[in-house]
XYZ file of C-alpha atoms in Angstrom:
504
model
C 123.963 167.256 97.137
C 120.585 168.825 96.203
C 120.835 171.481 99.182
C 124.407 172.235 98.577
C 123.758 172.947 94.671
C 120.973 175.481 95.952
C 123.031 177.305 98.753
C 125.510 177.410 95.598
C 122.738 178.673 93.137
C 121.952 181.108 96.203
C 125.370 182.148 96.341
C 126.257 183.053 92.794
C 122.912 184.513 91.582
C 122.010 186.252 89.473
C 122.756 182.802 87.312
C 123.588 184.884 83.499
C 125.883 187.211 85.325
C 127.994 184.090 86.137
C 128.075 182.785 82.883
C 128.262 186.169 81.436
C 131.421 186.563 83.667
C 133.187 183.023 83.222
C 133.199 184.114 79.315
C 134.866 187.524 80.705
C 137.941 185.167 82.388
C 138.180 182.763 79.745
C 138.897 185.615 76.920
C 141.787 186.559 79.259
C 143.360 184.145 78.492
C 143.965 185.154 74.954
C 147.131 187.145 73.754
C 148.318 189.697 74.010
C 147.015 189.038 78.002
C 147.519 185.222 78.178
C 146.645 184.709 81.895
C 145.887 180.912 81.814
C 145.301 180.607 85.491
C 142.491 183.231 85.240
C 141.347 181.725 81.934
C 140.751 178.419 83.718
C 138.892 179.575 86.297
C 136.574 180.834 83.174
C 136.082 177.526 81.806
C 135.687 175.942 85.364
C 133.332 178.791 86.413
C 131.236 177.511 82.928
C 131.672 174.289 83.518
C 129.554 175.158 86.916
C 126.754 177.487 85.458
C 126.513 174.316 82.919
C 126.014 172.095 85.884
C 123.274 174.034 87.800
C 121.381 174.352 85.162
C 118.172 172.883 85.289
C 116.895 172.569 81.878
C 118.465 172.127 78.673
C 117.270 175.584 77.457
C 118.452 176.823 80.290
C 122.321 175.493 79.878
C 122.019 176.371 75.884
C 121.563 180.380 77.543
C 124.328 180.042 79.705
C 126.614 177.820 76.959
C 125.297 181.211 74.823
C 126.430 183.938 77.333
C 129.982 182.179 78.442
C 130.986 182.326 74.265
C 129.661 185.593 74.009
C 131.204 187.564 76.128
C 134.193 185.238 75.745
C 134.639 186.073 71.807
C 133.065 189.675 72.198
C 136.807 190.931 74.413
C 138.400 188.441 72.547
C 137.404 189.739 68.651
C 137.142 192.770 69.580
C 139.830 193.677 67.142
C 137.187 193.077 64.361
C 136.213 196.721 64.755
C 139.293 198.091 62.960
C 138.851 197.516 59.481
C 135.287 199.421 59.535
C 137.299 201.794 61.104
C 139.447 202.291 57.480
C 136.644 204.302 56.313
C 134.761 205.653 59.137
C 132.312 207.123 57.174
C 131.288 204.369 55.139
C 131.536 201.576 57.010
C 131.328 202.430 60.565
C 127.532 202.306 61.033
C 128.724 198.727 60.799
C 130.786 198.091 64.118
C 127.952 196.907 66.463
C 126.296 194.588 64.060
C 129.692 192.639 62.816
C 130.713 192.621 66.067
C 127.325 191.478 67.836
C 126.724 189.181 64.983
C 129.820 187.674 65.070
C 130.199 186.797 69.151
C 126.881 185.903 69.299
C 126.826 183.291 65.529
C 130.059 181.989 67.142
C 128.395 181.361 70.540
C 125.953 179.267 69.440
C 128.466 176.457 68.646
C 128.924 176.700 72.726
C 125.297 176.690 73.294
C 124.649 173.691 71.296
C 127.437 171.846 73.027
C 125.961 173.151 76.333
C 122.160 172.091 75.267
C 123.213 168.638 73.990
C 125.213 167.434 77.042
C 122.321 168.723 79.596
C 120.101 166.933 77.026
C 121.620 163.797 76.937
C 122.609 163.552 80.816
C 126.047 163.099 80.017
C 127.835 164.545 83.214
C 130.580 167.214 83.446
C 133.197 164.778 80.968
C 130.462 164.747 78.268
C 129.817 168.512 78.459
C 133.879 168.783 78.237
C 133.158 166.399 75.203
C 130.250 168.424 72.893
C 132.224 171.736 73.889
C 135.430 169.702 72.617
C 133.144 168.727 69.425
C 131.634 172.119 68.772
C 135.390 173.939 68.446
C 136.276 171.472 66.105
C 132.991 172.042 64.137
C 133.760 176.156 64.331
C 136.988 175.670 63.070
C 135.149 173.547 60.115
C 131.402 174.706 59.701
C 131.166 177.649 56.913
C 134.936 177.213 55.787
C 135.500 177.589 59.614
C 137.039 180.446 61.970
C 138.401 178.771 64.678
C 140.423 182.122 66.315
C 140.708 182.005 69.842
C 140.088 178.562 70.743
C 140.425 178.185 74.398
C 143.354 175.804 74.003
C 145.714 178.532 72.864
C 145.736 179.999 76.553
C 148.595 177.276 77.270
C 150.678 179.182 74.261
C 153.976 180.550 76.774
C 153.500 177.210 78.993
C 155.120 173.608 78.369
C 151.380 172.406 78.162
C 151.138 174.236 74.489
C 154.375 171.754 73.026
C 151.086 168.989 73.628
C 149.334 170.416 70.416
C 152.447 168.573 67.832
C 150.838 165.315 69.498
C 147.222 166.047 69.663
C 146.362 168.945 68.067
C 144.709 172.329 69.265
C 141.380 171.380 68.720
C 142.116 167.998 71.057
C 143.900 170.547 73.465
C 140.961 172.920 73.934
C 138.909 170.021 74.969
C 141.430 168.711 77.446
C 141.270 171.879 78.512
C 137.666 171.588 78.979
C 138.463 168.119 80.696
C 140.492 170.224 82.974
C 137.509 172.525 84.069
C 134.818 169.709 84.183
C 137.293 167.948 87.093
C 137.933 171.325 88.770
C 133.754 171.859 88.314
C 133.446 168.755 90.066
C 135.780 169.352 92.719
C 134.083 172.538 93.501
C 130.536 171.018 93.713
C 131.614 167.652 95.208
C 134.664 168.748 97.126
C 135.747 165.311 96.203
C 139.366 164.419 97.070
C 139.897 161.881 94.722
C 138.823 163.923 91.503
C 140.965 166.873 92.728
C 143.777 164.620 92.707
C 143.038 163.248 88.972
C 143.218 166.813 88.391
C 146.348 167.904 89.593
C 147.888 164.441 87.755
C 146.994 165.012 85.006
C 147.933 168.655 85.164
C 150.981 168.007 85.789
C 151.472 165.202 83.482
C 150.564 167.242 80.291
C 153.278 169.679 81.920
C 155.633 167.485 82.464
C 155.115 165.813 79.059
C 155.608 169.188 77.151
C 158.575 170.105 79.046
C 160.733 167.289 78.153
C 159.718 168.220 74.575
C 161.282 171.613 75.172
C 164.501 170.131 77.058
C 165.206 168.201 74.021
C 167.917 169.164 71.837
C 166.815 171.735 68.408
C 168.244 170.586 65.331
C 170.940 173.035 63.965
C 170.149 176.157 62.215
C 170.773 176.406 58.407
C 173.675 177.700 56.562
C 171.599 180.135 54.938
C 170.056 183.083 56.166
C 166.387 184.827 55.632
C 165.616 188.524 55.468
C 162.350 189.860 56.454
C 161.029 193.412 55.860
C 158.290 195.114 57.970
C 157.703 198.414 55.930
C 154.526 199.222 58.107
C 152.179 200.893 55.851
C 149.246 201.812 57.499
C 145.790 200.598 56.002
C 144.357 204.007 55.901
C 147.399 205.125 53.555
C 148.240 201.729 52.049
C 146.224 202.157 48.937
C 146.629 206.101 48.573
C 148.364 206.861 45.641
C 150.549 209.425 47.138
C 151.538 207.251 49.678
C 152.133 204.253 47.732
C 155.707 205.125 46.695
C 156.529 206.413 50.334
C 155.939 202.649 51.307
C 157.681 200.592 48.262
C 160.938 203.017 48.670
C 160.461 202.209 52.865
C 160.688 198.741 51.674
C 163.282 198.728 48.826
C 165.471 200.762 51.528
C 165.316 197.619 54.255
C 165.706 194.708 51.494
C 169.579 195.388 51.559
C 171.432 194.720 54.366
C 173.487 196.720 56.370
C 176.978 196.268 56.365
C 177.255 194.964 59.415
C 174.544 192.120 58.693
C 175.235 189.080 56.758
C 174.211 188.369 53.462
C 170.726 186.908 52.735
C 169.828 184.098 50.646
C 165.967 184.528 50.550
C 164.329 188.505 51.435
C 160.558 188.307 52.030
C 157.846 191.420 51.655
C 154.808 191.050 52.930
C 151.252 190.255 51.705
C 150.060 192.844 49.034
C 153.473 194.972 49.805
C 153.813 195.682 46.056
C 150.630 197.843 44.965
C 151.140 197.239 41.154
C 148.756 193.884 39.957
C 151.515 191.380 38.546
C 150.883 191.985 35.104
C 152.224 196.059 35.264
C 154.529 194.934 38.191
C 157.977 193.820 36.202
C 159.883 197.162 36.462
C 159.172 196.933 40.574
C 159.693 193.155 40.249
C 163.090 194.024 38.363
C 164.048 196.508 40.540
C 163.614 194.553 43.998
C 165.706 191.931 42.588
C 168.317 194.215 41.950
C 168.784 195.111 45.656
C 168.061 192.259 46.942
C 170.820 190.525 44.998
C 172.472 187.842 45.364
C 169.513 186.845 47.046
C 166.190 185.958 45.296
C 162.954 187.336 47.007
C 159.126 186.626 47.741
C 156.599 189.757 47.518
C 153.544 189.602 47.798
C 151.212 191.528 45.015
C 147.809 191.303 43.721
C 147.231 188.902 40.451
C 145.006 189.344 37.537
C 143.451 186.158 35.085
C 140.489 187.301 32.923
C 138.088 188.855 34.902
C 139.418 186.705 38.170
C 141.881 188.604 40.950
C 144.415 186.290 43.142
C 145.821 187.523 46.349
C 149.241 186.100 45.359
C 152.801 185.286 46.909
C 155.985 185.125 44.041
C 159.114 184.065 43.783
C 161.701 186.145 41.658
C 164.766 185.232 40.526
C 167.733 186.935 41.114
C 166.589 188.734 37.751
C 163.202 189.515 38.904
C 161.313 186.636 36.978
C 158.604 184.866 38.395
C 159.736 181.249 39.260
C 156.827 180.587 41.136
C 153.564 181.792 42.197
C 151.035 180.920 44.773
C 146.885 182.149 45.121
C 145.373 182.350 48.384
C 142.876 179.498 48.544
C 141.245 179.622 51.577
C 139.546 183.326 51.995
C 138.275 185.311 54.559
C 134.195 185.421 54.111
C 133.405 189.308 53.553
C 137.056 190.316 53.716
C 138.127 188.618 50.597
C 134.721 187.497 49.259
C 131.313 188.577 49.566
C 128.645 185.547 49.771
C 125.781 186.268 47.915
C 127.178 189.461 46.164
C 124.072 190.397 44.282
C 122.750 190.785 47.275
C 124.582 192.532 49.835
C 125.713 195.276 46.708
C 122.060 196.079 47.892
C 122.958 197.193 50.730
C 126.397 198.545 49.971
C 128.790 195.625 51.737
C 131.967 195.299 49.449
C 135.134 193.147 50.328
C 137.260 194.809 52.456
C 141.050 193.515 51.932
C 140.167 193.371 47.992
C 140.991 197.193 47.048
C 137.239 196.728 45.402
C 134.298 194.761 43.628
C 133.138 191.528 45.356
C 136.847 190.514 46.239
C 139.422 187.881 44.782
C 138.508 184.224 43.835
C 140.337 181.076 45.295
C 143.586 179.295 44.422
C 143.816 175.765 43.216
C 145.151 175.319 46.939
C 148.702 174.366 49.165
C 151.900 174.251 46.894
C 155.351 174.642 48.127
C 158.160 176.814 46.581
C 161.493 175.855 45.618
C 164.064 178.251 47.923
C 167.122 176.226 46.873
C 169.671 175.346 49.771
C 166.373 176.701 52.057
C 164.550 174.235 51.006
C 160.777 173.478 50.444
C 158.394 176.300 51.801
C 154.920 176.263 52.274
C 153.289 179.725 51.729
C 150.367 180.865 54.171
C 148.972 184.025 53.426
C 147.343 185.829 55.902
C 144.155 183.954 57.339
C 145.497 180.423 55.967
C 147.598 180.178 59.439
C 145.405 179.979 61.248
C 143.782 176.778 60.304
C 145.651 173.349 60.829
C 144.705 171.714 58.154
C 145.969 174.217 55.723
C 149.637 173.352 56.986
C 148.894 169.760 55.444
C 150.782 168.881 51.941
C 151.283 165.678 49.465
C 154.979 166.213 50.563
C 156.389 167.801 53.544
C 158.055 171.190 53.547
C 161.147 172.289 55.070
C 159.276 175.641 56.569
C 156.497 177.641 56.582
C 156.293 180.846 55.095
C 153.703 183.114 56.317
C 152.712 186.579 54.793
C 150.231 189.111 55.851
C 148.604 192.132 56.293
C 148.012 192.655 59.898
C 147.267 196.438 59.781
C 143.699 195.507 59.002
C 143.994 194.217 62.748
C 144.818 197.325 64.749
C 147.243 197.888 67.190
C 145.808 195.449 70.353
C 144.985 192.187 70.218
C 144.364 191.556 66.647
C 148.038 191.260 65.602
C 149.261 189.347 68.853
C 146.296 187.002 68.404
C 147.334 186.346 64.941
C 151.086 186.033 66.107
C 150.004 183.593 68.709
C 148.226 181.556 65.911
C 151.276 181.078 64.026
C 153.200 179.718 67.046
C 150.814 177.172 67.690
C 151.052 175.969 63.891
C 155.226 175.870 63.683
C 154.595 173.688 67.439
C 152.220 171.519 65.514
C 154.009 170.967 62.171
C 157.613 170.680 63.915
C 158.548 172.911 61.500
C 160.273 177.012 61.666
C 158.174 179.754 60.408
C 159.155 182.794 59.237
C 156.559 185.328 59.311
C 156.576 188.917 57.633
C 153.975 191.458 58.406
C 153.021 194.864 56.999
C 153.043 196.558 59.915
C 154.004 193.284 62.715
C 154.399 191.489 64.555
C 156.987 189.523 61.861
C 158.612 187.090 63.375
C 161.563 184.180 63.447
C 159.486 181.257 64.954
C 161.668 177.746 65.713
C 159.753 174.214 65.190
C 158.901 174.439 68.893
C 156.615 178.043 68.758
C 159.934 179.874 70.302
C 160.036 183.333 68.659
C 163.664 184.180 67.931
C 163.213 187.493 66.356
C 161.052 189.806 65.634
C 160.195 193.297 64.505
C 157.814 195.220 66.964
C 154.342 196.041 65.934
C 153.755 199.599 64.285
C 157.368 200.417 63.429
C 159.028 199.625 60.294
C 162.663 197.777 59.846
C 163.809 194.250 59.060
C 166.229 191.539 60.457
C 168.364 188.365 58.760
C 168.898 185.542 60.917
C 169.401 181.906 60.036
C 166.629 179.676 58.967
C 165.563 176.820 62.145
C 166.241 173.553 61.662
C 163.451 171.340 61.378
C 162.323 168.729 63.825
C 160.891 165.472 62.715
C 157.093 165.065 61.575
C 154.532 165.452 64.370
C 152.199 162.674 65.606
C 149.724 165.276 64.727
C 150.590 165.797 61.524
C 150.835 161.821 60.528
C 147.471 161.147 62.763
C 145.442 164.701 61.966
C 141.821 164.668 64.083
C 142.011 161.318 65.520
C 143.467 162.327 68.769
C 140.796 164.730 69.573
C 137.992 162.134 68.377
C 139.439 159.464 70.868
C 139.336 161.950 73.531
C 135.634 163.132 72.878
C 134.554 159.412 72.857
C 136.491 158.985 75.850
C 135.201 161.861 77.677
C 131.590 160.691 76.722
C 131.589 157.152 77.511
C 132.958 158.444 80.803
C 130.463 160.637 81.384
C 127.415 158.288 81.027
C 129.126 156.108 83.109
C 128.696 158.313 85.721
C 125.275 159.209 85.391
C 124.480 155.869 85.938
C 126.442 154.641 88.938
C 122.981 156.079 90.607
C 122.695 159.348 92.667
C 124.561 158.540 95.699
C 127.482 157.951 93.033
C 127.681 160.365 90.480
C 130.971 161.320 89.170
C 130.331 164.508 87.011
């Protein structure tokens, strides 16, 4: 074993390169790409560099290099909105972006570190990498974007996440790689077929979830407008009523369409703060009668600003209203703002000042014969636990501002996000974006409609039926802590069976 692991060492040198390049495959992975097989070979190829290691410092640089080239291609997109305002914020690209890849690799170099620490085998590496997604997606109000388990998104092996979870699917993914690492090193027969059953177990599983019958679709329609104002303009006052007429002009639809019974704008779409908004408010409701609407504007309490989602009546009144809770660190808010005013860092999706403050947190909204909707604005999608409520809802709701994003990967990424959250909750979302991708998306992450991204229009199709609560949903993170005890346990196990028998 010891000569083959240095002919393979020989082979693949120089050592960071490898790792460096395994982060390069996994990222692939990602939308709008989404080339699992080459995205496994990433996370195998890590799993490797992990495993010929021979020091924990030495697999905590490697764990480092895999994430950050891995979330260097795959944020990328973070670039654009310091690209709103060139001049002022663009001496900023290299530092977010450097700053972020690298914070977010450390999570991977701990989990590397700790399982080369602890001698726990290739299943207990799969186990702290497991561990230290679900601690991204947590730590620091969390960012877990482009979690490795979101490669399976347009296979059968996503529908796994409404039983597990994406956080307990990235680290069977990582299960997956630490039995193909194994089989690689050990060319051992009997691993490589554990591997290929439980493959195609977890693909077999999710596609009898997608044979199964769909509940029917409502009797009531939604109507989604995409007025696609860029970011650069979206604020300019000349420009402002270019976009509101864009959007007044799609809420009613054409003759040919049926009638809606809910028409949604998207996050921020009305410029006006609510309190100077009722002639807008007044007038949208007007076209978009009989049907009541859901805009999305900026709110104002005291000397506190709400990004905000509200429901009009068919008169324009405000039946409801929901404030973003969970905001974006130094999009939304500015940590420390006496600070970094020092150096000139302001909130970016707040027009100005220091940014908005937090809602009270989830509420649903009343849509009548629709039913109970859950409203997600913007970054809220793309954490699970945000889709959790005292009662369920019928839908989800999700509005945003994906111009921010650019025109790549940003947008898809975000689309790709909102699957995996309908697949988890069981439940349709309808998703309207500024400038796309908004989207029809059925309870099993199936988009049924959408409006392309950079173009303007708008589409009414029936509300998906809902499909019954998700083991997920009823069991939250215990799935993926029973697999990371699992995976551990099994990899001590092996380190003990003595040298001749070592199973990681």
């Amino acid at each position: 074993m010891a000569l083959r692991l240095s002919r393979l060492r020989h082979v693949i040198t120089p050592p960071r390169a490898f790792a460096a390049g395994a982060g390069l495959l996994i990222a692939a992975g990602q939308a709008p790409l989404g080339f699992w097989p080459v995205a496994l070979i990433g996370l195998t190829m890590a799993a490797i560099s992990w495993r010929m290691a021979l020091t924990p410092k030495q697999a905590a640089l490697r764990g480092w290099l895999v994430g950050l080239a891995t979330f260097l291609i795959s944020l990328s997109w973070i670039v654009n909105p310091f690209l709103v305002e060139p001049w002022r914020h663009g001496w900023m690209i290299p530092f977010a972006l450097f700053f972020m890849a690298g914070g977010l690799a450390l999570f991977w170099a701990l989990a590397f570190f700790l399982a080369k620490r602890l001698k726990t085998g290739l299943p207990g590496l799969a186990a702290f990498w497991g561990l230290m997604e679900l601690a991204r997606g947590h730590v620091f109000t969390g960012f877990p974007w482009a979690m490795p388990g979101y490669i399976w998104l347009d296979t059968p092996i996503a529908q796994v996440s409404a039983f597990i979870g994406p956080y307990a699917l990235t680290a069977l993914s990582f299960a997956y790689a630490a039995l193909l690492a194994h089989v690689v090193l050990r060319r051992s027969r009997r691993v490589a077929a554990l591997a290929v059953v439980c493959f195609i177990a977890t693909w077999i599983g999710g596609a009898y979830r997608l044979s199964q019958p769909m509940p029917p679709d409502a009797a009531h329609n939604i109507r989604v407008v995409q007025p696609n104002a860029p970011q650069h303009l979206k604020w300019d006052p000349d420009y402002i009523p270019v976009f509101y007429n864009r959007a007044l002009d799609l809420t009613a639809p054409d003759a040919s369409e049926a009638p809606a019974d809910l028409v949604i704008w998207p996050e921020t779409s009305v410029a006006a703060p609510l309190y100077a908004a009722g002639p807008y408010l007044r007038e949208i409701a007007e076209v978009a009668a009989p049907a009541r609407a859901v805009v999305g504007l900026n709110r104002v309490d005291g000397m506190q600003g709400y990004n905000s989602a509200i429901h009009l009546d068919e008169a324009g009144q405000v039946i409801e209203s929901y404030d973003k809770h969970h905001l974006v660190p130094f999009g939304e808010y500015m940590p420390l703002p006496w600070l970094l005013e020092r150096i000139g860092l302001r909130a970016f999706t707040a027009q100005n000042g220091y940014g908005y403050s937090a809602g009270p947190g989830p509420e649903l909204f009343d849509t009548g014969a629709l039913g109970q909707a859950l409203p997600l604005i913007c970054y809220e999608a793309i954490f699970p636990r945000d889709l959790r409520t005292e009662a369920r809802p019928d839908w989800l709701l999700q509005m945003t501002n994906d111009a921010w994003f650019g025109k790549f990967s940003g947008p898809q990424q975000a689309l790709a996000q909102a699957r995996f959250r309908a697949i988890e909750a069981g439940l349709p979302m309808v998703r309207a974006a500024n400038t796309g991708v908004s989207a029809l998306i059925n309870a099993r992450g199936e988009v049924l409609a959408q409006i392309p991204l950079g173009s303007s229009g708008a589409f009414t199709a029936p509300l998906p039926g809902k499909l019954t609560e998700t083991p997920y949903m009823q069991l939250k993170e215990a799935p993926v802590w029973a697999l990371l005890i699992l995976l551990v346990i099994a990899g001590w196990a092996g380190t003990r069976r003595g040298p001749g028998r070592k199973t990681d």
